Short mmCIF file of C-alpha atoms in Angstrom, two decimals:
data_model
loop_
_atom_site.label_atom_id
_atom_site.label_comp_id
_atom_site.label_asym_id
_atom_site.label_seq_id
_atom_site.Cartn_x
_atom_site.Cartn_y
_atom_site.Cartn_z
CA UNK A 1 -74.72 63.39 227.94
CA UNK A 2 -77.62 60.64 228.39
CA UNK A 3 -80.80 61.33 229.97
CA UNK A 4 -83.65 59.92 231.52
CA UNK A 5 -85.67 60.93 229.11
CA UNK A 6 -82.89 58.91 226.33
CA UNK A 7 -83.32 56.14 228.29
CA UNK A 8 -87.88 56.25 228.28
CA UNK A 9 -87.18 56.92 224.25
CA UNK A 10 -85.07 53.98 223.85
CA UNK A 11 -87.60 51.94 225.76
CA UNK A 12 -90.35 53.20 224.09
CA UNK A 13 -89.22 52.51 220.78
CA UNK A 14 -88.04 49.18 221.90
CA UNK A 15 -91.70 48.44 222.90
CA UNK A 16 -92.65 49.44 219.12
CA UNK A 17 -90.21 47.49 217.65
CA UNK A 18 -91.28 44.26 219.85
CA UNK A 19 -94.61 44.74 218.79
CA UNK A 20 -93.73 45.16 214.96
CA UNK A 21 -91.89 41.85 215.59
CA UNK A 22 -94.30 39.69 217.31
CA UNK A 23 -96.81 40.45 214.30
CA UNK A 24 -94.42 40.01 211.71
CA UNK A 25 -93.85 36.27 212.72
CA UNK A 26 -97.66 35.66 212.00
CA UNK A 27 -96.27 36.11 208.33
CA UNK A 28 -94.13 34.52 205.94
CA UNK A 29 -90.57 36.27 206.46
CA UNK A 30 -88.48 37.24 203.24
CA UNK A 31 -84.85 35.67 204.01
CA UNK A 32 -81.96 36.28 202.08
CA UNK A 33 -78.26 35.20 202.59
CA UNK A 34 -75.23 37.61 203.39
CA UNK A 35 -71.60 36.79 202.95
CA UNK A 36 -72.89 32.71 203.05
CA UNK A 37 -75.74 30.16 203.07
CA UNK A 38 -75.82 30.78 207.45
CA UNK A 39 -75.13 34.38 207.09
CA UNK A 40 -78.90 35.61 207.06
CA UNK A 41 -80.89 38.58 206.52
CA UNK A 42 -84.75 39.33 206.94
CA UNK A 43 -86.64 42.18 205.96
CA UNK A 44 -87.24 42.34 209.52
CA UNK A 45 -83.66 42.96 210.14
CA UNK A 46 -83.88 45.79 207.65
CA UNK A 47 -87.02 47.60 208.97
CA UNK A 48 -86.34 47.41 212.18
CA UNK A 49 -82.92 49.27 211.43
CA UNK A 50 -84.90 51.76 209.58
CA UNK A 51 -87.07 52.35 212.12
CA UNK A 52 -84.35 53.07 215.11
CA UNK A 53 -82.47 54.80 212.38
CA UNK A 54 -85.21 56.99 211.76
CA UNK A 55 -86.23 57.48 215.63
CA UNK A 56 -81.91 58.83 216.08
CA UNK A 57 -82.04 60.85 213.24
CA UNK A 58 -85.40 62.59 214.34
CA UNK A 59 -84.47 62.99 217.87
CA UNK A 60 -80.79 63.22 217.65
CA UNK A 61 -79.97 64.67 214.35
CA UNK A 62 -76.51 64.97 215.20
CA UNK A 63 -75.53 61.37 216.16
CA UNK A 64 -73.58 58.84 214.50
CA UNK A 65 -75.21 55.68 214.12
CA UNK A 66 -73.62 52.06 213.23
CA UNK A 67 -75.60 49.26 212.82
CA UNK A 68 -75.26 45.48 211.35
CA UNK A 69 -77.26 45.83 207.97
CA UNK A 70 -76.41 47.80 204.92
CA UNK A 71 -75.78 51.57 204.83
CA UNK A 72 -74.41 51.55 208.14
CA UNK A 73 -72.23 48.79 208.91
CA UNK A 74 -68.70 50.66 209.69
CA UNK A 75 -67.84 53.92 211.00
CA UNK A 76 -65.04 56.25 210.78
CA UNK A 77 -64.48 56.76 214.56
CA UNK A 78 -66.20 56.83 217.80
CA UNK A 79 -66.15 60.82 218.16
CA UNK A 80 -69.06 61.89 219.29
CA UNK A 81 -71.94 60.31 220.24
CA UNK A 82 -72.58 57.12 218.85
CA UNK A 83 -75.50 54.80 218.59
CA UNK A 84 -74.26 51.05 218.07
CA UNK A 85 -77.52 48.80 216.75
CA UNK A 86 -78.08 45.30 216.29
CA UNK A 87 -81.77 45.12 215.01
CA UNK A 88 -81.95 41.79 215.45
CA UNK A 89 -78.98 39.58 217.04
CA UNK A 90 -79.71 35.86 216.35
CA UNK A 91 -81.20 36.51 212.12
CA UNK A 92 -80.98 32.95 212.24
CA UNK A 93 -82.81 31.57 215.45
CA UNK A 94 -85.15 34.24 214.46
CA UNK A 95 -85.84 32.21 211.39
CA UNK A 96 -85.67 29.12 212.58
CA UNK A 97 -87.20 28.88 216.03
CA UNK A 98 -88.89 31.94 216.37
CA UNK A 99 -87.29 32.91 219.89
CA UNK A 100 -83.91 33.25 221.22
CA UNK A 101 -82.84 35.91 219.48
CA UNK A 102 -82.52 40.05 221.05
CA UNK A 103 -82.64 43.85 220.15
CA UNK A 104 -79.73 45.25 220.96
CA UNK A 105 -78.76 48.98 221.10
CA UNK A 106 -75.93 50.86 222.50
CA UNK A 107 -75.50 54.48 223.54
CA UNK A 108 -71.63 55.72 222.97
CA UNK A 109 -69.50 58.58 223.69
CA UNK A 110 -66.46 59.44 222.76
CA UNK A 111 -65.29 55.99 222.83
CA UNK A 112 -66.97 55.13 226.13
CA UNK A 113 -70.05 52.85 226.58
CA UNK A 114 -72.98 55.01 228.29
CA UNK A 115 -75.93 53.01 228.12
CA UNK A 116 -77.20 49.32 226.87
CA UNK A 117 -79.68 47.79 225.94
CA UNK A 118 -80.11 43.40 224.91
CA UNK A 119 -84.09 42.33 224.89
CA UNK A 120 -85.26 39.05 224.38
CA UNK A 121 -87.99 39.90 222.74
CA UNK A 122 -90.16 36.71 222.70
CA UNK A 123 -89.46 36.36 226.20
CA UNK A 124 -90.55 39.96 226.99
CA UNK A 125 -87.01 40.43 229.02
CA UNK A 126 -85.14 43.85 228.72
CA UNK A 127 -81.53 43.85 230.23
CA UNK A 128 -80.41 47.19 230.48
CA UNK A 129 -78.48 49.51 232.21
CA UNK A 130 -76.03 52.95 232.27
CA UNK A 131 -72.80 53.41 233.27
CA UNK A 132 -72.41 53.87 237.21
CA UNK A 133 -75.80 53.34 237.19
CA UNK A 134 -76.20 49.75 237.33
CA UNK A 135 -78.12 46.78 235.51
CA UNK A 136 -81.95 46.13 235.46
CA UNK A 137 -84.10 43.67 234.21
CA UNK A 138 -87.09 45.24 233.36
CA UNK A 139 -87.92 47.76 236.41
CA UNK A 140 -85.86 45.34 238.64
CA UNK A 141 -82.38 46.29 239.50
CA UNK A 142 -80.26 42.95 239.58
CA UNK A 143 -77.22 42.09 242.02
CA UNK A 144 -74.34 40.85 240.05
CA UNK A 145 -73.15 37.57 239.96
CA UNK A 146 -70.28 35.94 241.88
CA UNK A 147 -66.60 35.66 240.76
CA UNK A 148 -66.35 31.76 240.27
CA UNK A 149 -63.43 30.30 238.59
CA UNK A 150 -63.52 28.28 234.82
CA UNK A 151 -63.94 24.89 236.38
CA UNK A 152 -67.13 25.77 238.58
CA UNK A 153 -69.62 27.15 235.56
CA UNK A 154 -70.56 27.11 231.84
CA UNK A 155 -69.21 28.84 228.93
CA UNK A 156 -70.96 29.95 226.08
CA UNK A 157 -69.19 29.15 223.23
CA UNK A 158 -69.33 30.06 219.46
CA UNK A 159 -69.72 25.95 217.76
CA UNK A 160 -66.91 26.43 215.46
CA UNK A 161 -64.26 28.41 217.49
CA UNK A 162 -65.08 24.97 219.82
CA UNK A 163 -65.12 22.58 217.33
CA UNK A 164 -61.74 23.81 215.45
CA UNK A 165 -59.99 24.43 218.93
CA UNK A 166 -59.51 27.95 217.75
CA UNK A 167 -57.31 29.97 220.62
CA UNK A 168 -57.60 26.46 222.39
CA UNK A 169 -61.50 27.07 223.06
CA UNK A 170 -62.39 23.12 222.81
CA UNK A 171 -59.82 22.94 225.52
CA UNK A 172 -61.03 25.88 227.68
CA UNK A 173 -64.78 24.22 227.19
CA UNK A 174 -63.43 21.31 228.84
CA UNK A 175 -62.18 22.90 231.26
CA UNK A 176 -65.46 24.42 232.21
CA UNK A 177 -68.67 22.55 233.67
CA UNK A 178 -69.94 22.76 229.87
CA UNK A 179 -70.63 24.46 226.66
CA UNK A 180 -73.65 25.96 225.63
CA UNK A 181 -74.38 27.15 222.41
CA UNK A 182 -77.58 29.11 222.10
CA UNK A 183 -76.59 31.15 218.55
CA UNK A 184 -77.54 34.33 219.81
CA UNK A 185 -74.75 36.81 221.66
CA UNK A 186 -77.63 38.67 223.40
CA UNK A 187 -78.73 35.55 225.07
CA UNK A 188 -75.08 34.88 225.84
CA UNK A 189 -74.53 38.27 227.36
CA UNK A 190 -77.95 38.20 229.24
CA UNK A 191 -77.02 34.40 230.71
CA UNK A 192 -73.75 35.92 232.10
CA UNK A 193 -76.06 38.50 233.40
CA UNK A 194 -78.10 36.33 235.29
CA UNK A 195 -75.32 34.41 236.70
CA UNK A 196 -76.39 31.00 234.68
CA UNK A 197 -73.11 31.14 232.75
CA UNK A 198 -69.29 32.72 233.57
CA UNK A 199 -68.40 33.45 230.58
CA UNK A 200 -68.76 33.74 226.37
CA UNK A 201 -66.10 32.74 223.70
CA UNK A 202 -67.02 34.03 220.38
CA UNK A 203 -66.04 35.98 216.65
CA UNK A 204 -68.29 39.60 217.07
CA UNK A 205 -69.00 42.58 215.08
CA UNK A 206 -68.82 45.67 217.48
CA UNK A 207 -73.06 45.58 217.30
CA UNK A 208 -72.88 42.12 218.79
CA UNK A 209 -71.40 43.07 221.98
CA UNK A 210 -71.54 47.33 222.36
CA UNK A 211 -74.80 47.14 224.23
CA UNK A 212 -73.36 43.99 226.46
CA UNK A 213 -69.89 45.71 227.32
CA UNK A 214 -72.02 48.67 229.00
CA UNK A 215 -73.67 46.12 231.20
CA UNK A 216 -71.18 43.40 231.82
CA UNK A 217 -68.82 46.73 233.09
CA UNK A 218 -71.28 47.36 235.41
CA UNK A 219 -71.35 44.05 237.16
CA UNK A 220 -67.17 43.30 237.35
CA UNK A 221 -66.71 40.91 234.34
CA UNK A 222 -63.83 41.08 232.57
CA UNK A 223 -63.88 41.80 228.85
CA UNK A 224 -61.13 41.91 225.15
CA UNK A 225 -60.51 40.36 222.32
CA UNK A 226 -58.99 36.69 223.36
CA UNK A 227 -55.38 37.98 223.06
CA UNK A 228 -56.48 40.33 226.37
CA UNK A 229 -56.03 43.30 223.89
CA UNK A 230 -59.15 45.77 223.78
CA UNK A 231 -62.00 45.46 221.30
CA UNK A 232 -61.38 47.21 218.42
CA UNK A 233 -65.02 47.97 217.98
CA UNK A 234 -64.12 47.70 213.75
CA UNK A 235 -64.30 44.24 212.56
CA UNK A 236 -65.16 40.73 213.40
CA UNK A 237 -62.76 39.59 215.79
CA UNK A 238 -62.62 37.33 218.72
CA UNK A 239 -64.24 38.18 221.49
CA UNK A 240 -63.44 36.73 225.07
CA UNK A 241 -66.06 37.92 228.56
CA UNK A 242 -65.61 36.51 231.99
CA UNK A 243 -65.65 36.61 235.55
CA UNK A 244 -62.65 38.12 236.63
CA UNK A 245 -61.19 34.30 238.30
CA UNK A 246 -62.12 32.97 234.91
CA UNK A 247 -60.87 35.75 232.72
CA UNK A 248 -57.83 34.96 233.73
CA UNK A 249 -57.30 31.74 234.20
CA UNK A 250 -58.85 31.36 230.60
CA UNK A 251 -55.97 33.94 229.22
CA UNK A 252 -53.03 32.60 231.76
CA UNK A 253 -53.78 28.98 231.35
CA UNK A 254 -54.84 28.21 227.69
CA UNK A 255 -53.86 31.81 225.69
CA UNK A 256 -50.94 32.69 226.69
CA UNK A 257 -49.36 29.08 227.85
CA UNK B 1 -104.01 -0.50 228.55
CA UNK B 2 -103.28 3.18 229.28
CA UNK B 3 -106.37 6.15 229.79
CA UNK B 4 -107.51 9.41 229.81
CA UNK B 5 -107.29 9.03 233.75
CA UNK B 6 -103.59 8.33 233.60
CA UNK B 7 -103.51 11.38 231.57
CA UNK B 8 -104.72 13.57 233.73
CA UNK B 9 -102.83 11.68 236.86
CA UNK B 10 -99.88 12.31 235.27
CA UNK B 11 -100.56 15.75 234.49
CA UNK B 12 -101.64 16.44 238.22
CA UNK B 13 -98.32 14.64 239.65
CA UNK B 14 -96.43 17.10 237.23
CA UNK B 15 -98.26 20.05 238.40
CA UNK B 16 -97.36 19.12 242.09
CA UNK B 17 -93.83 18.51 240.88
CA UNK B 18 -92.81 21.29 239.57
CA UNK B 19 -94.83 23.55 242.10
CA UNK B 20 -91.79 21.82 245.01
CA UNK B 21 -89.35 22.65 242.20
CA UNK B 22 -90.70 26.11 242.35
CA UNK B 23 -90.80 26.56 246.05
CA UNK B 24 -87.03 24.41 245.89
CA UNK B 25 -85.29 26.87 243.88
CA UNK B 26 -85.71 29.35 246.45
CA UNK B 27 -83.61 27.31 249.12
CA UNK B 28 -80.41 26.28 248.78
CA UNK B 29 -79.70 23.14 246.72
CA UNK B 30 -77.60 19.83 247.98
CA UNK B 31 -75.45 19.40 244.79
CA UNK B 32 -73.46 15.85 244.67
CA UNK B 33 -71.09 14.08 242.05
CA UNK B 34 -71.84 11.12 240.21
CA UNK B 35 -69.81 9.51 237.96
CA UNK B 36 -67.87 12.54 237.33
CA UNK B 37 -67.25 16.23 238.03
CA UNK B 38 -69.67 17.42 235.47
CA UNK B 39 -72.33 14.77 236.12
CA UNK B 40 -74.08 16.39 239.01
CA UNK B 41 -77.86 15.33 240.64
CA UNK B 42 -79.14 17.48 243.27
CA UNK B 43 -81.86 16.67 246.48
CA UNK B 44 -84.52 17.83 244.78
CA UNK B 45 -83.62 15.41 241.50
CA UNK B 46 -84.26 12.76 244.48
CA UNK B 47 -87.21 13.59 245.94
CA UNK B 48 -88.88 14.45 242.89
CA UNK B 49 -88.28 10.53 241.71
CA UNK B 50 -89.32 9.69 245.02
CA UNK B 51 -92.40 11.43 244.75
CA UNK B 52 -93.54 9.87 241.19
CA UNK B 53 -92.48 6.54 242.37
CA UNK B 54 -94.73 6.74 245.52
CA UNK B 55 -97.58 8.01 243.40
CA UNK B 56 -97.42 5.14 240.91
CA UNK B 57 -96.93 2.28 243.39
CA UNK B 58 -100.27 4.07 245.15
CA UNK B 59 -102.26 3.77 241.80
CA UNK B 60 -100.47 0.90 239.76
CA UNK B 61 -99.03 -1.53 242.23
CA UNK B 62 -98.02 -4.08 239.33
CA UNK B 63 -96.49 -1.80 236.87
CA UNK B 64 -92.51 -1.60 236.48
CA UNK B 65 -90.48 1.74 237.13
CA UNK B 66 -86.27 2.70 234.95
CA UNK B 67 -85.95 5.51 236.52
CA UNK B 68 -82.44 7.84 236.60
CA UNK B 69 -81.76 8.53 240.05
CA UNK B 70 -80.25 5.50 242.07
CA UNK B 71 -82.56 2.36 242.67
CA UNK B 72 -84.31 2.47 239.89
CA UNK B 73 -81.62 2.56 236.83
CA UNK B 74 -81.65 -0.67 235.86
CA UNK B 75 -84.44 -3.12 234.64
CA UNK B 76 -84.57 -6.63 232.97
CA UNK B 77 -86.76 -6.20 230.19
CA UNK B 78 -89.12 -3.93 229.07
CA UNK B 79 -92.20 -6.63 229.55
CA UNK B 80 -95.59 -5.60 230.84
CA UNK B 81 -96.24 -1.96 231.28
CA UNK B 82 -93.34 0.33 232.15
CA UNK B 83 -93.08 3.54 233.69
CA UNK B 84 -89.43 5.58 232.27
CA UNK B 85 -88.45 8.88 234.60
CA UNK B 86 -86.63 11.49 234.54
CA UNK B 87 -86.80 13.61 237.47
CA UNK B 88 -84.99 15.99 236.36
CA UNK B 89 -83.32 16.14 232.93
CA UNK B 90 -80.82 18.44 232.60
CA UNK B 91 -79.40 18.81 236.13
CA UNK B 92 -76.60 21.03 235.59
CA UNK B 93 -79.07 23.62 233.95
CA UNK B 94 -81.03 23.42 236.69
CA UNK B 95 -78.35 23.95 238.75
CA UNK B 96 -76.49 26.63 236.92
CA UNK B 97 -79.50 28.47 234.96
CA UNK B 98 -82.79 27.00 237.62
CA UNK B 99 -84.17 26.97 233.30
CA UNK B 100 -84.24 25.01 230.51
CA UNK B 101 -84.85 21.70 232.39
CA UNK B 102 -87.25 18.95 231.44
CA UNK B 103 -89.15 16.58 234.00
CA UNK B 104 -89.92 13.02 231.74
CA UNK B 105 -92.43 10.81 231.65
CA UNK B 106 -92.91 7.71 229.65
CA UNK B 107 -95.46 4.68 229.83
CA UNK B 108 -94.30 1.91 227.54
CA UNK B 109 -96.26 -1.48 227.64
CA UNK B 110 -94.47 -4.58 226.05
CA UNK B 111 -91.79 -2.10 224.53
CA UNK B 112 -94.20 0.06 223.13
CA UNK B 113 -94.43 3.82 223.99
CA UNK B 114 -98.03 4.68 224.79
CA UNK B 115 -97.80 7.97 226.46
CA UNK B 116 -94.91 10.73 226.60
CA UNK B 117 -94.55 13.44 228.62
CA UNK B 118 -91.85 16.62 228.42
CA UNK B 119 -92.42 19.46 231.10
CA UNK B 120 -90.30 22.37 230.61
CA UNK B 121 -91.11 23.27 234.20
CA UNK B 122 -89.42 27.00 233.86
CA UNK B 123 -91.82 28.02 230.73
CA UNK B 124 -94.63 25.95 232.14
CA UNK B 125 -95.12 24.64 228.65
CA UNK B 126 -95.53 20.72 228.66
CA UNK B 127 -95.51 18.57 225.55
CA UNK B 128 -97.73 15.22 226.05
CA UNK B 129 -99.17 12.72 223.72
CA UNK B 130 -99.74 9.51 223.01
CA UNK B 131 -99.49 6.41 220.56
CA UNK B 132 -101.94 7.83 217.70
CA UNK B 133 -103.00 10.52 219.90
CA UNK B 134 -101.24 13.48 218.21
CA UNK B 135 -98.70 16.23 220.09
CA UNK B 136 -100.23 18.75 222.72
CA UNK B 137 -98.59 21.90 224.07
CA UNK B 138 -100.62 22.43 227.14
CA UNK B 139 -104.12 21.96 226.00
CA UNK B 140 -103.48 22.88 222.05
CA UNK B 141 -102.77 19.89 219.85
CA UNK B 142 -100.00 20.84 217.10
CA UNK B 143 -99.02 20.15 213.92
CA UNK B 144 -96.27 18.07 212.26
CA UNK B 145 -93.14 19.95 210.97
CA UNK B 146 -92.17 20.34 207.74
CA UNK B 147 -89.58 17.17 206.56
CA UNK B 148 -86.78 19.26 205.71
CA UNK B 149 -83.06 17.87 204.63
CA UNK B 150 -80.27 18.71 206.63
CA UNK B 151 -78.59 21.50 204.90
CA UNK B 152 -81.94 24.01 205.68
CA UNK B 153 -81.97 23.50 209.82
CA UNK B 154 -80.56 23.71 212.51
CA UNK B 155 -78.97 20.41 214.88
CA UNK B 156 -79.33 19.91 218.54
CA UNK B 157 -76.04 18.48 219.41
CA UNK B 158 -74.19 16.95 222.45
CA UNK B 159 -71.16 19.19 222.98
CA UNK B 160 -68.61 16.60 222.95
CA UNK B 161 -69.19 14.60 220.11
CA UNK B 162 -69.44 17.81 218.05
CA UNK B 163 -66.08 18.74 219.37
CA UNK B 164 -64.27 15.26 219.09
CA UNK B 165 -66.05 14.72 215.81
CA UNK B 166 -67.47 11.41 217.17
CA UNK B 167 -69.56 9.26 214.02
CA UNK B 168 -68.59 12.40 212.08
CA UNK B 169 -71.25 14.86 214.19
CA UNK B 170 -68.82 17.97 213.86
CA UNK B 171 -69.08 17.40 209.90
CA UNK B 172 -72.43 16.55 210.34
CA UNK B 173 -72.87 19.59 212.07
CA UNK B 174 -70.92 21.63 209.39
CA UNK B 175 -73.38 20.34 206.58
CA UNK B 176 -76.63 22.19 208.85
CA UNK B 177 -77.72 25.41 209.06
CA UNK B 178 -75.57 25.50 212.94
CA UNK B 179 -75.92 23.34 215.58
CA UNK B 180 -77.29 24.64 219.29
CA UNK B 181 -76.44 23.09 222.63
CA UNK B 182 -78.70 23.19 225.15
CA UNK B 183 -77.36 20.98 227.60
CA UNK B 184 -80.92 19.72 228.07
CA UNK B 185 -82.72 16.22 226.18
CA UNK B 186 -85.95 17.23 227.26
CA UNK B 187 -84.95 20.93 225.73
CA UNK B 188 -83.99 19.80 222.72
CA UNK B 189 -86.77 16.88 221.90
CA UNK B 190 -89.18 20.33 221.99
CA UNK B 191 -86.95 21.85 220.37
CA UNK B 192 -87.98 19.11 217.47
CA UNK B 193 -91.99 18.59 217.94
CA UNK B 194 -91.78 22.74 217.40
CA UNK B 195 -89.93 22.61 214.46
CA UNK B 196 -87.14 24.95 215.76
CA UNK B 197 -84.47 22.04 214.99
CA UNK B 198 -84.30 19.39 212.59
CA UNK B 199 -82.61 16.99 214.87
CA UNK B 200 -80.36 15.92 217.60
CA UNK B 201 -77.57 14.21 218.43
CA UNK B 202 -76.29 13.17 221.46
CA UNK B 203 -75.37 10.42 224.19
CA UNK B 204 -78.49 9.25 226.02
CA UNK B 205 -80.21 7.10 228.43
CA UNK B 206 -83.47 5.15 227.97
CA UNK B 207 -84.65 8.00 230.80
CA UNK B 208 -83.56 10.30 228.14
CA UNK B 209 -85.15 9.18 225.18
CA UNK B 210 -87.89 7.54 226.43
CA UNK B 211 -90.85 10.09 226.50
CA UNK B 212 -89.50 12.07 223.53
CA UNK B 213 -89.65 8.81 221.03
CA UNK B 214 -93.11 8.70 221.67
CA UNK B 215 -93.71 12.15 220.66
CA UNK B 216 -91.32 11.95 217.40
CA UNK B 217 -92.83 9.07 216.34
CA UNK B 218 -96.66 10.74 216.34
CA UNK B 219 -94.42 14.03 214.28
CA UNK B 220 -92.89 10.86 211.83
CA UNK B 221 -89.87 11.73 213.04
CA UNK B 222 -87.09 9.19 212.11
CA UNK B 223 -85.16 7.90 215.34
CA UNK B 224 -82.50 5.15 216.24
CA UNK B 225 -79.18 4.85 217.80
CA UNK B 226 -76.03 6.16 215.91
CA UNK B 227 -75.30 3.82 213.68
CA UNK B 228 -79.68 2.97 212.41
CA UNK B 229 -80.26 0.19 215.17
CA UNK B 230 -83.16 0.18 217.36
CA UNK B 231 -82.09 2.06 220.28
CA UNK B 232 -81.82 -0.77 223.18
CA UNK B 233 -83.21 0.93 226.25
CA UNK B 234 -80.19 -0.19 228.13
CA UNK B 235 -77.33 1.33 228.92
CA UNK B 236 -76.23 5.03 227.44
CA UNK B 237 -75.80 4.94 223.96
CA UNK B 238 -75.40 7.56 220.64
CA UNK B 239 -78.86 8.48 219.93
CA UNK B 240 -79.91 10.28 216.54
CA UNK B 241 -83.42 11.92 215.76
CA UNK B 242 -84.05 13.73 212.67
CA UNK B 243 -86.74 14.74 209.84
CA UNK B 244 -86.80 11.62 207.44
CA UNK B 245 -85.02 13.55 204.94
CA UNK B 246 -81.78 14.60 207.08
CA UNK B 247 -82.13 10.92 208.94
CA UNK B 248 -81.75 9.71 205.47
CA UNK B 249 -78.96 12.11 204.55
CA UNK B 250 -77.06 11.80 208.20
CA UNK B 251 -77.05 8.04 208.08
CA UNK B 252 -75.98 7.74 204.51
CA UNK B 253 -73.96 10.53 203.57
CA UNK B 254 -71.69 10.35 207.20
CA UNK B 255 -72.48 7.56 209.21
CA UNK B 256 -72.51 4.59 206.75
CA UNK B 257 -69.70 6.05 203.89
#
């Protein structure tokens, strides 16, 4: 079960972490490359993992925990209760422009999303929320958006699923008002959120959109991999969120055609 | 001959601007069509022109206004001094996010930019400078960014060009660190004089363009249309900006092969 008092922890150490970050940035950041020359990794990335990882294992010795960097990057199962970390989503808008990118952390159990967390850190913004207990941003509890269809919003979009067409996303962008790209799935999942855009098109690890599921589940969207199957929550794979008009009209209209 | 006055009448005139923008968002907005379904302006992107237009006329009865909104989108030359608006740049933002919208101003006398103006109204953070005046954000004059090549930064790109591969900008895009759509000129031109992006390429409007070019040049910025002609403050037209370096490497390496 998940508590009150999980949810002040997980706040509080977000708070730390946000701190650690905004200091950090005031130095020079050691970057190193992953499986390719955009594939990042800072040292930020890994102490920040350390420290949640640290906080769990402290407070909730037995919990699972899987999280994007090293060590702890795939898990047996979801038995249990699991703890499903992104320490920083966005590496490289981190790097590069110093905002736009989000903590994101994820409270599991037994397969089933209990709480989530996405902050924008630089723009002091915490999107969170528990299931059947709503979404809040900060201490504000938000209304959720309205069901509009494909052709009457944007659509964040990953640039290369988009520019190769991949599962016919260049078309479904067209369909759409517009893409956006903002290289950051927290930012994505917090603009759907908001209301600013119906829907995100992307590849994901399960640490890219665990904390998101939790919240978008709360407010109606729709959620799977783009073949409408569920999320494996294992590898990469291609992710597809939506209002429910645009969910499927995205899957009737351009997937499954 | 511009002045510090003009300075800080433009500033004011912002200020009241985006205080109505403020108060506007609040209300319901009347959205219409222009050329096309995805090429909206609202009231408020209206009134706003309106509202600079009336102010200049008041101060500077002989100067010339190329402004977007209807009226004022055409002009003969660019002789005397010149006054280039954008209301509102990035209207469907501003009607789908009510963020990451620009209001523009440019003074240009006998084709040369003297003063530029970039209001992110949302973040209240407004870039401004002038013709050998240096960049300010707010009151705090910055620095120029790093010239750095195109594989080592990320590309502001229109969304379409990327996806059709128009003058090569989805390879071009490939060759970058990523490219980001904002959906925003004004967004993106920041984006630049912060350092956050490299370049951008897109379709623009002198409106577009206008206030920005000022700005990049101060940075040493390279900037021209597409294909390395002076843009022609005319009609739209493919606009690229870059670091010397990845100007260099863009037009060479994809544009002119």
């Amino acid at each position: 079960m998940t508590s009150e008092k999980m949810v002040s922890q997980i706040k509080e150490w977000l708070n730390e972490a946000a701190g650690y970050i905004q200091v950090s940035l005031t130095n020079k950041l050691t970057v190193s490359q992953k499986s390719n020359r955009t594939d990042l990794v800072t040292n930020i990335d890994e102490e920040i993992q350390a420290f949640f990882i640290k906080k769990i294992n402290q407070h909730y010795p037995n919990d699972r925990i899987l999280a994007e960097e090293k060590g702890f990057d795939t898990i047996d199962s979801l038995k249990g209760r699991v703890w499903i970390i992104d320490p920083i989503d966005g590496t490289m808008n981190f790097v590069m422009e110093q905002e736009n990118f989000c903590i994101m952390i994820a409270v599991y159990e037994e397969e089933i999303g209990q709480l989530g967390f996405i902050y924008d850190v630089m723009k002091d913004e915490l999107y969170w929320g528990g299931k059947n207990q709503g979404v809040f941003l900060n201490e504000q509890r938000l209304t959720p958006p309205k069901d509009v269809g494909l052709s009457e919003g944007l659509l964040g979009m990953n640039a290369y699923m988009y520019g190769k067409n991949i599962y016919a996303a260049g078309e479904i962008g067209h369909a759409s008002m517009g893409i956006r790209v903002s290289g950051c799935a927290g930012v994505e999942l917090i603009a759907m959120l908001k209301g600013s855009h119906i829907g995100y098109i992307s590849n994901l690890s399960p640490w890219d959109y665990a904390a998101g599921l939790v919240l978008l589940n709360e407010f109606g969207y729709q959620y799977s991999n783009i073949e409408g199957k569920p999320l494996a929550f294992a590898n990469r794979e291609y992710f597809l969120a939506a209002t429910p008009t645009a969910y499927t009209q995205i899957l009737e209209n351009f997937i499954r055609r």
